[in-house]
C-alpha positions as CSV (number, residue, x, y, z in Angstrom):
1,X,41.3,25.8,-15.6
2,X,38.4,25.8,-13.1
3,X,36.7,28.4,-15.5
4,X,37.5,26.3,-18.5
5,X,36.2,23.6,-17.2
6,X,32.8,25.5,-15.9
7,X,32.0,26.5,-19.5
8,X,32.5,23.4,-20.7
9,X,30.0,21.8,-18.6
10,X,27.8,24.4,-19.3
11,X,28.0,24.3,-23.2
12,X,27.4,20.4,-22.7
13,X,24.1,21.4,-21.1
14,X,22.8,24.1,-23.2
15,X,20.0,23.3,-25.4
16,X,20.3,22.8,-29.1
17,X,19.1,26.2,-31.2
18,X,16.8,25.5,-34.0
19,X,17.7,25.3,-37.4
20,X,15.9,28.1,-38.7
21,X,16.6,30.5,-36.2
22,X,19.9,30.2,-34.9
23,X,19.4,32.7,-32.0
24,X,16.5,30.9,-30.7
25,X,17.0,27.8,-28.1
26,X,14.7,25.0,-27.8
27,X,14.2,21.6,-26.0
28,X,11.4,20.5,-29.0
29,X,12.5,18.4,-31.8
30,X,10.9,17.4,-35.1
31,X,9.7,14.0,-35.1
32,X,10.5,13.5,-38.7
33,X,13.7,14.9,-38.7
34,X,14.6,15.1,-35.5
35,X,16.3,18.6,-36.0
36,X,15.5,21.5,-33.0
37,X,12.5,23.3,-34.0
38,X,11.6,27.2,-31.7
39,X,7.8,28.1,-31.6
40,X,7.4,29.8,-34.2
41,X,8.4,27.1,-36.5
42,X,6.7,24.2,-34.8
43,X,4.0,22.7,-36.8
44,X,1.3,20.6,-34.5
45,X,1.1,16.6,-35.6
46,X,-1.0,13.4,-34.1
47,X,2.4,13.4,-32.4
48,X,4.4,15.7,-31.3
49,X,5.2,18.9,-33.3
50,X,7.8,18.8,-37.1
51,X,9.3,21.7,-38.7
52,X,7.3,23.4,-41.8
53,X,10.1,21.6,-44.0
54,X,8.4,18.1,-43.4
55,X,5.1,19.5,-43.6
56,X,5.4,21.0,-47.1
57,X,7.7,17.6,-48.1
58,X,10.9,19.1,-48.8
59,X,13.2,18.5,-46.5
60,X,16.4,17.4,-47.7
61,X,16.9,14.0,-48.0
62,X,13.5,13.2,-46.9
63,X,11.0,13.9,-49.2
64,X,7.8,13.0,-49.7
65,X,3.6,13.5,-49.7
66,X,3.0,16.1,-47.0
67,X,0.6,14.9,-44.0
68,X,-3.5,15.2,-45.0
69,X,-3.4,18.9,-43.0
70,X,-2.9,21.1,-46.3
71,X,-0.8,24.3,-44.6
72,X,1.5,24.0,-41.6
73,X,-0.2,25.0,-38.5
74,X,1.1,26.6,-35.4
75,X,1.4,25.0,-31.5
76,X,-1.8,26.2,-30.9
77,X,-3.5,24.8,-34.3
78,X,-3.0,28.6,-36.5
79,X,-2.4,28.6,-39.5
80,X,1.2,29.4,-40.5
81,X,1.8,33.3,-42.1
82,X,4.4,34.6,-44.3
83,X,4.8,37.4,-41.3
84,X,3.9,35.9,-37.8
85,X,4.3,39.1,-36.4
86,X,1.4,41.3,-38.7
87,X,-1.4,41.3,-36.2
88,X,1.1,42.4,-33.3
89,X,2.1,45.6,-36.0
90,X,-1.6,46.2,-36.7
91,X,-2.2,46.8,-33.0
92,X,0.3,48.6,-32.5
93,X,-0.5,51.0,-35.3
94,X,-3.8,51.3,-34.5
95,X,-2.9,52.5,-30.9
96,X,-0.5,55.0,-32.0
97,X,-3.0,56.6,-34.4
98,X,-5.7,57.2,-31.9
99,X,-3.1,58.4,-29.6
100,X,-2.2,61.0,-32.4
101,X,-5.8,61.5,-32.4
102,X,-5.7,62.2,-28.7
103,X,-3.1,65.0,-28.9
104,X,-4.8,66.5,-32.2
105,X,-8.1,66.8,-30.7
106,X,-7.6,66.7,-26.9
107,X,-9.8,66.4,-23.8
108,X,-12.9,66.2,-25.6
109,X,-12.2,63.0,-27.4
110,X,-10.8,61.1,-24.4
111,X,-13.3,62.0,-22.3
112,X,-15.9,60.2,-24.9
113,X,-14.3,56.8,-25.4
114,X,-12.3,56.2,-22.0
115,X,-13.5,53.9,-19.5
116,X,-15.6,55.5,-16.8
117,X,-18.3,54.0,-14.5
118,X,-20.5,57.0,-14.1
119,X,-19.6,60.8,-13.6
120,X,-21.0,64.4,-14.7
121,X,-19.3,65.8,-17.2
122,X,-19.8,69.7,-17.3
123,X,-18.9,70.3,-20.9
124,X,-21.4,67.9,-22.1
125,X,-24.2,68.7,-19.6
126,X,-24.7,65.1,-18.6
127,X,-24.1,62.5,-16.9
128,X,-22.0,59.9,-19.0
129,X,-20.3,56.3,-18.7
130,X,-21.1,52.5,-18.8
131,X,-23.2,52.8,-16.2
132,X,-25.3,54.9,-19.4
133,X,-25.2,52.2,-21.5
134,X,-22.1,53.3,-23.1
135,X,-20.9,49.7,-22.9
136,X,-18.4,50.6,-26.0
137,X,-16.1,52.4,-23.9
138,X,-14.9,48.6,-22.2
139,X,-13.2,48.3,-26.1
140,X,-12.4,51.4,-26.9
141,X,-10.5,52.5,-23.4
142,X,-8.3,49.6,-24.7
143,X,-6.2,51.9,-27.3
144,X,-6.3,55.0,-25.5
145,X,-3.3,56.3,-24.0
146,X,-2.9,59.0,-21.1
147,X,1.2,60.1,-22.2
148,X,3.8,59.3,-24.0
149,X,5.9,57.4,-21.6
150,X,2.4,55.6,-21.2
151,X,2.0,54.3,-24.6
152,X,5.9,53.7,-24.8
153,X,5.8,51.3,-22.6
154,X,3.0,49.5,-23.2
155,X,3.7,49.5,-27.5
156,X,7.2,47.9,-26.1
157,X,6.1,45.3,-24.2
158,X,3.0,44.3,-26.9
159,X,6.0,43.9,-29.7
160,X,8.2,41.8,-26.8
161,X,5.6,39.9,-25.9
162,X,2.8,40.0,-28.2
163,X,5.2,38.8,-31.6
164,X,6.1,35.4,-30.4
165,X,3.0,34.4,-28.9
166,X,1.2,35.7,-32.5
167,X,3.6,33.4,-33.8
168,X,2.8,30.6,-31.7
169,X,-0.8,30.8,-31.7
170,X,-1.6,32.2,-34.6
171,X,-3.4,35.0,-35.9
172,X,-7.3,34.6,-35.0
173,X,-6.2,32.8,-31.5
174,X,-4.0,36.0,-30.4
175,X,-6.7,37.9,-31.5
176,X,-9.3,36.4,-29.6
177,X,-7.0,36.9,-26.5
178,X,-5.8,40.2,-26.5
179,X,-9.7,41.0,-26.8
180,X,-10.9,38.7,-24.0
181,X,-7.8,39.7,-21.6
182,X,-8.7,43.6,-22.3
183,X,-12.3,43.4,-22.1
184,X,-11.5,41.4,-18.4
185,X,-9.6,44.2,-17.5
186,X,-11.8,46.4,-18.4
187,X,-15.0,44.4,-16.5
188,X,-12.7,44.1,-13.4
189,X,-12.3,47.9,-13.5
190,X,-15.3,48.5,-13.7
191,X,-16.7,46.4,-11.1
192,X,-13.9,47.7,-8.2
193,X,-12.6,50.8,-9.2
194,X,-14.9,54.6,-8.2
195,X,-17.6,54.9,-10.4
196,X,-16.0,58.2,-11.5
197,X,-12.9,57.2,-11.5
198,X,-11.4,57.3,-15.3
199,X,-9.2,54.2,-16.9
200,X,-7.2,53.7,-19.9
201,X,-4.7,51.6,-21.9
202,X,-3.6,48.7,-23.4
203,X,-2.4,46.9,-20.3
204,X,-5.1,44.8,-19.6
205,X,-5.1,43.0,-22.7
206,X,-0.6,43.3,-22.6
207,X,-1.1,41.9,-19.0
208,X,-3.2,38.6,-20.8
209,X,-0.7,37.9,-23.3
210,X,1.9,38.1,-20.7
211,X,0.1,35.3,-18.7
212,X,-0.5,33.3,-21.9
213,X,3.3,33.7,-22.8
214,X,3.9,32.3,-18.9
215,X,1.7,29.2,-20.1
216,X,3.2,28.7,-23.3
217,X,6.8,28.3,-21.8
218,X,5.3,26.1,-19.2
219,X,4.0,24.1,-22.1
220,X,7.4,23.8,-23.6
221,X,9.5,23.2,-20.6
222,X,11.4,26.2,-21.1
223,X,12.7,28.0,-17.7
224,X,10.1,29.8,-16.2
225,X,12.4,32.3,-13.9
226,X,12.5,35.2,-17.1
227,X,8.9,35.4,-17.3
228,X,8.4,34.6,-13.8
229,X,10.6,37.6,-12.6
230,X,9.0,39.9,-15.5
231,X,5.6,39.3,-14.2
232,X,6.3,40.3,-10.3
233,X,8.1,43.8,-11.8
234,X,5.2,44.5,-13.5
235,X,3.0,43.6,-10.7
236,X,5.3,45.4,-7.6
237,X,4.9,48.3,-10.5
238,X,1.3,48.1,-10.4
239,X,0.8,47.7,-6.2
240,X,3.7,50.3,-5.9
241,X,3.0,53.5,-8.7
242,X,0.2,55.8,-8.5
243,X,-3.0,56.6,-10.9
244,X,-2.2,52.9,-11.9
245,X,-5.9,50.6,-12.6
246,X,-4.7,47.4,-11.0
247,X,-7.9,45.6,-11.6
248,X,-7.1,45.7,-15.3
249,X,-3.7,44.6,-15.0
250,X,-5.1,42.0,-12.3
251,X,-8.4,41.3,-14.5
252,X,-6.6,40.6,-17.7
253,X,-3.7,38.3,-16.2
254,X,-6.5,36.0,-15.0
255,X,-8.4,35.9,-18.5
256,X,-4.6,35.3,-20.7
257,X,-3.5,32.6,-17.9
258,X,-7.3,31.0,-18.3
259,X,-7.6,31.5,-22.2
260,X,-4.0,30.5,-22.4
261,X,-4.3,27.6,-20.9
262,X,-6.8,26.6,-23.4
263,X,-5.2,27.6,-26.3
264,X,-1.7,25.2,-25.5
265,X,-3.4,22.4,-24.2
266,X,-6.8,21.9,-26.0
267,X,-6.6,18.4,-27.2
268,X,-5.9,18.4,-31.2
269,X,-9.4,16.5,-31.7
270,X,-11.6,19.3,-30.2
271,X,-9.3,22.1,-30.5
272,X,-11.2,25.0,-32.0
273,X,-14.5,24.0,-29.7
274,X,-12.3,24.4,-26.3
275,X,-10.1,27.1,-27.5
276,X,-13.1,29.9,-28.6
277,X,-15.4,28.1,-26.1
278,X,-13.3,28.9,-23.1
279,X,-12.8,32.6,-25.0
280,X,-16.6,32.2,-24.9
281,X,-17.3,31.9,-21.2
282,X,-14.6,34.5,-20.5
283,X,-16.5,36.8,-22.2
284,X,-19.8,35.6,-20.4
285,X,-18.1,36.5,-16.9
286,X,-17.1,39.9,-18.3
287,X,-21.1,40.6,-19.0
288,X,-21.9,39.3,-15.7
289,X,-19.4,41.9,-13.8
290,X,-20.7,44.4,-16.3
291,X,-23.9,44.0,-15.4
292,X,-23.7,43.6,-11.7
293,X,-21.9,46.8,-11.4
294,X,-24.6,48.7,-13.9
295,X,-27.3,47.0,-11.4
296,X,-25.3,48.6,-8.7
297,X,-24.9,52.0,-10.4
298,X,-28.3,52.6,-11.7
């Protein structure tokens, strides 16, 4: 009975699922139809958030002109896809063919495009890295990958974590923060870690959309304690493993919780200026540290 009675109460508590996706739970209701709307189908209005149904007009039994906005937009003011998810594949494609390109070619091709302060490569007869001017290698260090278990993990946790937050933000948003959160790991790494010390991967920019992601649920009053606890075994894994570049990790998490933060609660009126603005000034702070170190270096 006592059992009985403990799922009861908590079936009575649980939040509604929304009507679309029936796996997905949610505390955010259309305020035209009032029926439970996830992320991914939440549609920004002057009040509160409706499901695409009442945007396009055709929800049943309450029809009508759709509001002035001509296609349904995302929490975060995107525009609404056929396949919220595409950018998130695209990344993860592209990383998987350069680390193809990696194992086909080898040592010689890593060496040119992974992150290094400044070191003397013996091959090449030179000294080589950002500290050269080889600025490109803050981007490109981004989708190269040092083993498989390396790029396994990290490709896991960008379709986790990188899909719904695509969803929610949209595609140009999500773009401009897995850039900005990568490039701040990459600045961080830079500025901290031995000049000769060699950095790759897509964690920086994976550890920015995790921090976004932690923002977003804030946003939506969802319970923090998943993402919360995620975020400290990643981090104990980063303090606690060796060869590991914790400024990236650390450098990124800062930019997505910043940029995040921007893109969930930029005030509908001056949305885009606050949203790529604050992209904008991330980006300044990562040519600062880039340039500080170089000054430093040189």
């Amino acid at each position: 009975m006592e059992d009985q009675a403990t799922g009861s109460a908590r079936d009575a508590h649980s939040l509604p699922k929304c009507y679309r996706h029936p796996d997905r739970e949610t505390g955010v209701r259309c305020t035209r139809c009032e029926r439970p709307i996830c992320p991914e189908c939440m549609v920004s209005a002057s009040v509160g958030f409706q499901c695409p149904d009442c945007v396009r007009g055709t929800t049943e039994g309450h029809s009508g002109p759709p509001p002035a906005a001509s296609r349904p937009r995302t929490l975060a003011g995107g525009t609404m896809t056929a396949d919220p998810r595409l950018l998130t594949k695209i990344l993860i494609g592209i990383n998987i063919a350069v680390f193809l390109v990696q194992l086909s070619v080898g040592d010689s091709f890593t060496n040119r495009f992974e992150l290094i302060g400044q070191a003397w490569f013996p091959q090449y007869g030179a000294v080589e890295g950002v500290a050269q001017g080889q600025y490109y290698r803050m981007l490109t260090a981004m989708f190269l990958h040092g083993s498989y278990i390396h790029i396994l993990f990290n490709m896991l946790s960008l379709w986790w974590i990188g899909g719904p937050l695509e969803a929610a933000l949209g595609r140009a948003r999500y773009l401009a923060l897995y850039v900005v959160s990568g490039l701040a790991g990459s600045a961080l790494t830079y500025l901290l870690a031995d000049a000769n010390q060699p950095s790759l991967g897509a964690s920086g920019a994976i550890f920015g959309l995790f921090g976004a992601t932690a923002v977003l649920i804030r946003r939506l009053n969802y319970d923090m304690r998943p993402i919360i606890a995620l975020l400290v075994i990643n981090l104990i894994f980063t303090f606690s493993w060796a060869n590991i570049a914790w400024q990236a990790h650390i450098g990124g998490l800062v930019a997505g919780v910043i940029a995040g933060y921007a893109m969930v609660h930029a005030p509908r009126e001056r949305r885009n200026l606050i949203q790529y603005g604050t992209c904008a000034l991330v980006l300044v702070v990562v040519v600062v540290l880039t340039l500080v170190r170089t000054g430093q270096l040189t």
